[in-house]
Amino acid sequence: MQKFWRLGRIIMAICLALCFTSCGASHKTVFEGEPKSEAEAAYRAAVKTLESGSYEDSIKAFHAIKLKFPYATRWATLCDLRIGDAYRNAGDYAQAAVTYQSFIRTYPSHSEIAYASYQAANCYYELMPSSVFILPDPWQRDRKSTTQAESALASFLRRYPNDENAPAARVQYDEVQRRLANHELYVAEYNFKNKAYLGAVNRLNDLIKTYPNAEIAPKAHILLAHSYIKLKDPIQAKKALTQLVEKYPTSDYASDAKAWIARNPDVK
């Protein structure tokens, strides 16, 4: 059953990633009226090039506008943002993230700052290790991009909780948290198997403190108790099991925790 559940989570994550990517690529800008300047006309043409899928040509066009119309502040500024869109739509998420972050630093009060903040976070999300069946689980691989995604998504949701992209960001943030929690458990299990029990304890305590709502939190509590038992510290083991029963009474591990507590009434 757990294998089927894991398979379902992987498929859902892939579908979500495809959805978030396609949303940015499918948008078509509708301009009102005639352009009021040569700079605006050039910008409109570059946007059409971007939305036609000619990403490299659009990047060149946006850079050319910035050079030709450096004092057309509105359009030159928007060119910086659209360059990020072009990199994102082309699948160059690393360069897109750098471009969006540069826009955020340069124009912190711009009306499109919430959009840029979400797109930067979304790019970090896209850079996370993918769930490919022939590879190890994502949380067993490099987590740098995952921690970047966590930080960027948390910042976006904190600053713009009512933004139109907030619902998508919350789904992504939950997936990021799940992966990071699983990474901590993976390392703790590795330490436990190799008899590095103190290392396992430290990892598990961090996991429980940082990700208390993770679906693997009950398992972390039971492994923490086993680690303390190996360290000959039954008092801390009982504390971990008691917390497990109190916080996750319906967990599959709760009955085992209750049974151990019942067998060891003298441990206080």
PDB file of N, CA and C in Angstrom, residues 86 148 246:
ATOM      1  N   ALA A  86      11.298  34.897 -20.450  1.00  0.00           N
ATOM      2  CA  ALA A  86      11.832  34.174 -21.609  1.00  0.00           C
ATOM      3  C   ALA A  86      12.736  33.025 -21.166  1.00  0.00           C
ATOM      4  N   GLN A 148      16.482  26.407  -1.313  1.00  0.00           N
ATOM      5  CA  GLN A 148      16.263  27.712  -1.939  1.00  0.00           C
ATOM      6  C   GLN A 148      14.779  27.916  -2.232  1.00  0.00           C
ATOM      7  N   GLU A 246       0.507  11.501  22.217  1.00  0.00           N
ATOM      8  CA  GLU A 246      -0.279  12.721  22.431  1.00  0.00           C
ATOM      9  C   GLU A 246      -0.552  13.482  21.133  1.00  0.00           C
TER      10      GLU A 246
END
